[in-house]
Amino acid sequence: MINILLIAAIFGFVLSTTLFFKKSTNTIATRILGSFYFLLSVYALQAFIIDGGYLEHFTWFFLWPLLPYHLIFIPIYYYFKVILTDQFKWDKAELILLIPFLLGLIDVVYVYLQPVNFYNNIIFQAIASPEHRLEAEYWLLSLDQHLLMRHVWQLGVLVVLIPPIKKFIKKGNNDELKSILNKWLITFWSILTLMAVLAILYALEKMFDENLFHSLIIIGKDGGIITFFLYIALFLIGIIPIYFPSILYGYPQKIKPSSNIIKEEQPEELKFGLDEQEVISKLESLKESKSYLNQSFNLTECARELDMPSHHISYFLKSYYGLSFSSYKNDLRMGYAKRLIEDGYLQNNTIEALAGECGFASRTSFSKAFKNATEVSPSQYAIDMR
């Protein structure tokens, strides 16, 4: 069961690296999420080292992690805030989030300022009796009190987020990407809340030296049902992004449909699409590369070239241009075909050659697409251009 912590740590380190360096449609949100997964990975790794009995080989990995652990709920808060409001904004009232960190800083500095024997005694007790390591006394608070405070703050943050999350989920339920985002936020929030509750119960058990569920001991002679489910919660948080791969790219931001596109009346509420300028820039690069002229060019190939999920591309094209991917591709091909005709391509080449040049497998399919786009045949268009 201890190995669950190691697996969660490995998954977390891989995910945090991916979130930091992967190209994203919402850089701020994905990097904040990456910082959370990095802290979670350090948290799980230290728990594996201590509970697995390896602390004697990593004695340096005990006191200082208290400080980053007291920051773990801050990226949680700001990740949700950025997703829900589409912006990163700091408020003075949010200084309350730093209280656990400041108390932890005081205690960590206090311990390091003590004679070496003071710190060595804390390490010795943690190695000799890992299950009682949280009883270590610092100056302001004991280690179990620090654990309790940290997760009370985490639970408080998650409770504060309930109203804006509920309001956010009610909007745009018919939107495919919004539906995926809703599921991810609910799942992520739920597991984080479970983790906070279990960690609070775990800290209370250690503080009062009482197993709250005597008959359900699972992990060793001193383990229990709370410890078991806390490990499971950490494991789930570490691997749950596998079921929501879109978070690796970031979720889209709000945009308005282009004013140049004639569409049916749209509701005043902004729809969720991708970052307008970024995606348009990528589409311009696609035009310049002319890869859309390849007969094998499809949505999958387009996604690979733009380094975006295919459903994001389809969503953006539909929301911004009112076109399916197939229609957008044909529009690009028809634009290229018209330029070739205007430059006199058909004076020395056949329509079959023009069809192949524009990415079509046959003259028939090309002529049909061209007539749908221009209301005239390629040959007639050539005549009109003379």
C-alpha positions as a printed Julia matrix, in Angstrom:
386×3 Matrix{Float64}:
   0.0    0.0     0.0
   2.92   2.35    0.69
   3.89   2.02   -2.98
   0.73   3.96   -3.9
   2.5    7.06   -2.58
   5.52   6.43   -4.79
   3.31   5.93   -7.86
   1.4    9.13   -7.05
   4.69  11.02   -6.66
   6.04   9.76  -10.01
   2.8   10.57  -11.82
   2.77  14.0   -10.2
   6.34  14.87  -11.21
   5.68  13.8   -14.81
   2.42  15.75  -14.91
   3.87  18.9   -13.35
   6.75  18.87  -15.86
   4.26  18.46  -18.71
   2.06  21.28  -17.43
   5.04  23.63  -17.09
   6.51  23.02  -20.53
   3.62  21.91  -22.73
   2.24  24.52  -25.09
  -1.06  25.61  -23.62
  -4.15  27.6   -24.53
  -4.28  28.99  -20.98
  -0.7   29.29  -19.76
  -1.43  30.84  -16.36
  -3.92  28.17  -15.33
  -1.83  25.22  -16.51
   1.34  26.46  -14.8
  -0.51  27.1   -11.55
  -1.86  23.55  -11.78
   1.67  22.35  -12.51
   2.95  23.99   -9.32
   0.24  22.21   -7.33
   1.19  18.83   -8.76
   4.86  19.49   -8.03
   4.1   20.22   -4.36
   1.8   17.21   -4.19
   4.56  15.01   -5.61
   7.06  16.18   -2.99
   4.38  15.58   -0.35
   3.69  12.01   -1.54
   7.39  11.23   -1.94
   8.22  12.32    1.6
   5.31  10.3     2.97
   6.63   7.27    1.07
  10.14   7.77    2.46
   8.99   8.19    6.05
   6.18   5.61    6.19
   8.27   3.18    4.16
  11.12   3.36    6.68
  13.65   5.05    4.39
  14.13   8.29    6.33
  17.49   7.19    7.77
  18.85   7.37    4.21
  17.27  10.78    3.52
  17.55  12.64    6.83
  17.79  15.97    4.98
  14.26  15.42    3.64
  12.28  16.11    6.8
  11.98  19.62    8.24
  12.17  22.14    5.38
   9.3   20.56    3.29
   6.94  21.92    5.95
   7.15  25.32    4.24
   6.16  24.34    0.67
   3.48  22.04    2.11
   1.89  25.08    3.76
   1.56  26.6     0.28
  -0.13  23.6    -1.36
  -3.67  25.0    -1.15
  -2.64  28.34   -2.7
  -2.23  27.01   -6.26
  -5.49  25.11   -5.72
  -7.28  28.37   -4.95
  -5.76  30.36   -7.8
  -6.17  27.58  -10.34
  -9.92  27.52   -9.73
 -10.05  31.31   -9.61
  -8.29  31.71  -12.99
 -10.51  29.09  -14.62
 -13.71  30.55  -13.15
 -12.96  34.23  -13.84
 -10.7   33.97  -16.89
  -8.1   36.18  -15.23
  -5.44  36.18  -12.54
  -6.19  38.82   -9.95
  -4.77  39.13   -6.45
  -6.74  40.64   -3.58
  -5.34  41.9    -0.26
  -7.81  39.74    1.65
  -6.07  36.69    0.2
  -3.08  37.35    2.47
  -4.92  35.09    4.91
  -3.73  32.2     2.75
  -0.17  32.84    3.95
  -0.87  32.41    7.67
   0.07  28.68    7.79
   3.25  29.4     5.82
   4.3   32.22    8.15
   3.71  30.09   11.25
   5.63  27.26    9.63
   8.48  29.62    8.72
   8.79  30.72   12.34
   8.92  27.12   13.57
  11.36  25.93   10.89
  13.73  28.83   11.56
  13.43  28.16   15.3
  14.44  24.49   14.89
  17.38  25.32   12.63
  18.61  27.89   15.17
  18.69  25.32   17.95
  21.75  23.18   18.76
  22.32  20.32   16.33
  21.18  17.78   18.91
  17.71  19.31   18.94
  17.18  18.61   15.24
  18.94  15.23   15.43
  16.59  14.16   18.2
  13.56  15.01   16.05
  15.02  12.97   13.17
  15.87  10.06   15.47
  12.31   9.92   16.81
  10.88  10.01   13.28
  13.16   7.15   12.18
  12.62   5.04   15.27
   8.86   5.54   15.35
   7.42   6.91   12.07
   3.86   6.59   13.33
   4.66   9.07   16.13
   6.7   11.52   14.06
   3.88  14.08   14.08
   4.29  14.48   17.83
   7.5   16.47   17.26
   7.36  19.75   19.16
   8.72  22.89   17.52
   8.08  26.3    19.06
   4.65  27.63   18.15
   3.04  24.39   17.05
   3.74  20.68   16.98
   4.01  18.88   13.64
   0.53  17.35   13.93
  -0.91  20.81   14.62
   0.81  22.11   11.5
  -0.74  19.25    9.52
  -4.18  20.0    10.94
  -3.89  23.74   10.26
  -2.72  23.22    6.68
  -5.62  21.01    5.7
  -8.19  23.07    7.59
  -7.03  25.95    5.38
  -7.28  23.71    2.32
 -10.81  22.67    3.24
 -11.72  26.3     3.89
 -10.46  27.33    0.46
 -12.5   24.59   -1.2
 -15.64  25.56    0.72
 -15.19  29.23   -0.29
 -14.98  28.1    -3.92
 -18.35  26.29   -3.86
 -20.6   29.28   -4.83
 -18.48  30.45   -7.81
 -18.05  26.86   -9.01
 -21.82  26.26   -8.88
 -22.47  29.5   -10.74
 -19.83  28.66  -13.34
 -21.16  25.15  -13.96
 -24.68  26.42  -14.7
 -23.43  28.47  -17.65
 -22.99  27.03  -21.12
 -24.06  23.47  -20.31
 -24.78  22.8   -23.99
 -21.19  23.55  -24.92
 -19.06  20.43  -25.46
 -15.79  21.86  -24.1
 -17.58  23.54  -21.22
 -19.13  20.17  -20.32
 -15.68  18.56  -20.19
 -14.37  21.44  -18.09
 -17.3   21.13  -15.68
 -16.63  17.42  -15.15
 -12.94  18.05  -14.53
 -13.57  20.84  -12.02
 -16.17  18.81  -10.1
 -13.94  15.73  -10.01
 -10.82  17.68   -9.03
 -12.66  19.65   -6.34
 -14.27  16.51   -4.92
 -11.02  14.56   -4.57
  -9.22  17.57   -3.08
 -12.03  17.94   -0.55
 -11.84  14.25    0.29
  -8.09  14.57    0.76
  -8.52  17.58    3.08
 -11.16  15.86    5.22
  -9.13  12.66    5.52
  -5.95  14.59    6.34
  -7.81  16.5     9.08
  -9.1   13.24   10.57
  -5.61  11.75   10.27
  -4.11  14.73   12.15
  -6.77  14.48   14.86
  -6.0   10.78   15.28
  -2.34  11.57   15.81
  -3.02  14.5    18.14
  -5.28  12.47   20.42
  -3.44   9.19   19.85
  -6.73   7.53   19.02
  -7.69   5.3    16.09
 -11.14   6.56   15.12
 -12.1    3.26   13.5
 -10.56   0.51   15.62
 -12.18  -2.37   13.76
 -11.02  -1.23   10.32
  -7.23  -1.35   10.65
  -5.69  -1.94    7.24
  -2.12  -0.68    7.07
   0.14  -2.36    9.56
  -0.42  -2.51   13.26
  -0.69   1.24   13.59
  -2.43   1.95   10.31
  -6.14   2.45    9.87
  -8.98   3.11    7.5
  -8.29   6.86    7.45
  -4.65   6.32    6.51
  -5.73   3.87    3.82
  -8.21   6.24    2.19
  -5.83   9.19    2.54
  -3.29   7.24    0.5
  -6.0    6.41   -2.04
  -7.01  10.09   -2.27
  -3.4   11.11   -2.92
  -3.15   8.4    -5.56
  -6.37   9.51   -7.28
  -5.3   13.16   -7.36
  -2.04  12.07   -8.97
  -3.58   9.96  -11.75
  -7.01  11.5   -12.39
  -5.65  13.83  -15.14
  -5.23  10.69  -17.28
  -9.0   10.78  -17.73
  -8.93  14.49  -18.61
  -6.03  14.82  -21.09
  -7.31  18.19  -22.28
  -5.95  19.85  -19.13
  -2.46  19.35  -20.53
  -3.34  22.0   -23.12
  -5.25  24.23  -20.76
  -8.9   25.01  -21.07
 -10.09  27.66  -23.51
 -10.82  31.22  -22.62
 -13.94  33.16  -23.51
 -14.22  34.78  -26.94
 -16.87  36.46  -29.04
 -17.54  35.25  -32.57
 -15.83  37.38  -35.22
 -17.87  40.38  -36.28
 -16.91  39.59  -39.88
 -18.76  36.29  -39.83
 -22.49  36.45  -40.5
 -24.16  34.08  -38.1
 -27.53  33.58  -36.52
 -28.28  35.64  -33.47
 -26.02  34.69  -30.6
 -26.86  35.03  -26.9
 -25.12  37.86  -25.12
 -23.3   35.4   -22.88
 -19.78  34.77  -24.12
 -19.14  31.26  -25.39
 -16.12  29.26  -24.39
 -13.6   28.93  -27.18
  -9.83  29.08  -27.5
  -7.59  32.1   -27.1
  -8.46  34.0   -30.25
  -5.13  35.53  -31.25
  -3.11  32.43  -30.45
  -5.25  30.08  -32.51
  -5.59  32.53  -35.41
  -1.8   32.83  -35.44
  -1.5   29.05  -35.64
  -4.04  28.9   -38.46
  -2.09  31.55  -40.36
   1.01  29.4   -40.03
  -1.02  26.5   -41.39
  -1.95  28.55  -44.44
   1.67  29.48  -45.05
   2.83  25.85  -44.83
   0.1   24.82  -47.32
  -0.1   21.42  -45.65
  -3.86  21.56  -46.24
  -3.09  20.79  -49.89
  -1.98  17.25  -49.0
  -4.64  14.68  -49.92
  -4.11  12.95  -46.55
  -4.63  16.17  -44.58
  -7.34  15.59  -41.99
  -8.28  16.8   -38.52
  -5.74  14.51  -36.85
  -2.93  15.82  -39.05
  -4.06  19.37  -38.42
  -4.06  18.8   -34.64
  -0.54  17.42  -34.84
   0.72  20.4   -36.83
  -0.95  22.99  -34.61
  -0.06  21.12  -31.41
  -3.64  21.33  -30.21
  -6.32  18.77  -29.34
  -8.49  18.0   -32.36
 -11.71  18.8   -30.47
 -10.3   22.24  -29.6
  -9.7   22.92  -33.29
 -13.19  21.79  -34.28
 -14.7   23.81  -31.48
 -12.85  26.99  -32.41
 -13.66  26.75  -36.11
 -17.33  26.2   -35.33
 -17.54  28.95  -32.7
 -15.4   31.56  -34.45
 -15.99  30.94  -38.16
 -19.19  28.93  -38.07
 -17.49  26.17  -40.09
 -16.75  22.51  -39.67
 -13.15  21.39  -40.12
 -14.01  19.89  -43.51
 -15.6   23.15  -44.68
 -12.67  25.2   -43.42
 -10.18  22.93  -45.22
 -12.18  23.18  -48.45
 -12.33  26.97  -48.12
  -8.53  27.08  -47.93
  -8.22  24.77  -50.92
 -10.74  26.75  -52.95
  -8.94  29.98  -52.16
  -5.71  28.44  -53.4
  -7.45  27.07  -56.52
  -8.88  30.48  -57.38
  -5.45  32.1   -57.05
  -3.94  29.52  -59.39
  -6.69  30.04  -61.96
  -6.35  33.82  -61.72
  -2.61  33.4   -62.37
  -3.35  31.45  -65.57
  -2.77  27.92  -64.3
  -5.45  26.4   -66.58
  -3.9   27.91  -69.69
  -1.19  25.25  -69.59
  -2.7   22.6   -67.3
  -5.82  20.46  -67.05
  -8.5   20.61  -64.4
  -7.33  17.15  -63.25
  -3.89  18.64  -62.6
  -5.48  21.58  -60.77
  -7.51  19.17  -58.63
  -4.37  17.26  -57.62
  -2.51  20.49  -56.94
  -5.29  21.51  -54.53
  -5.37  18.23  -52.62
  -8.3   16.48  -54.3
  -8.18  12.87  -55.42
 -10.37  13.39  -58.47
 -11.62  16.03  -60.88
 -15.23  15.27  -59.92
 -14.82  15.96  -56.22
 -12.79  19.09  -56.94
 -15.27  20.51  -59.47
 -18.17  19.84  -57.1
 -16.41  21.59  -54.2
 -15.37  24.49  -56.42
 -18.88  25.03  -57.73
 -20.31  24.9   -54.2
 -17.85  27.61  -53.2
 -18.09  29.9   -56.24
 -21.36  28.85  -57.95
 -19.45  28.37  -61.22
 -17.25  25.62  -62.6
 -13.43  25.96  -62.64
 -13.41  26.4   -66.44
 -16.12  29.09  -66.29
 -14.23  30.85  -63.49
 -11.12  30.87  -65.72
 -13.14  32.42  -68.56
 -14.58  35.07  -66.27
 -11.06  36.01  -65.12
  -9.84  36.78  -68.64
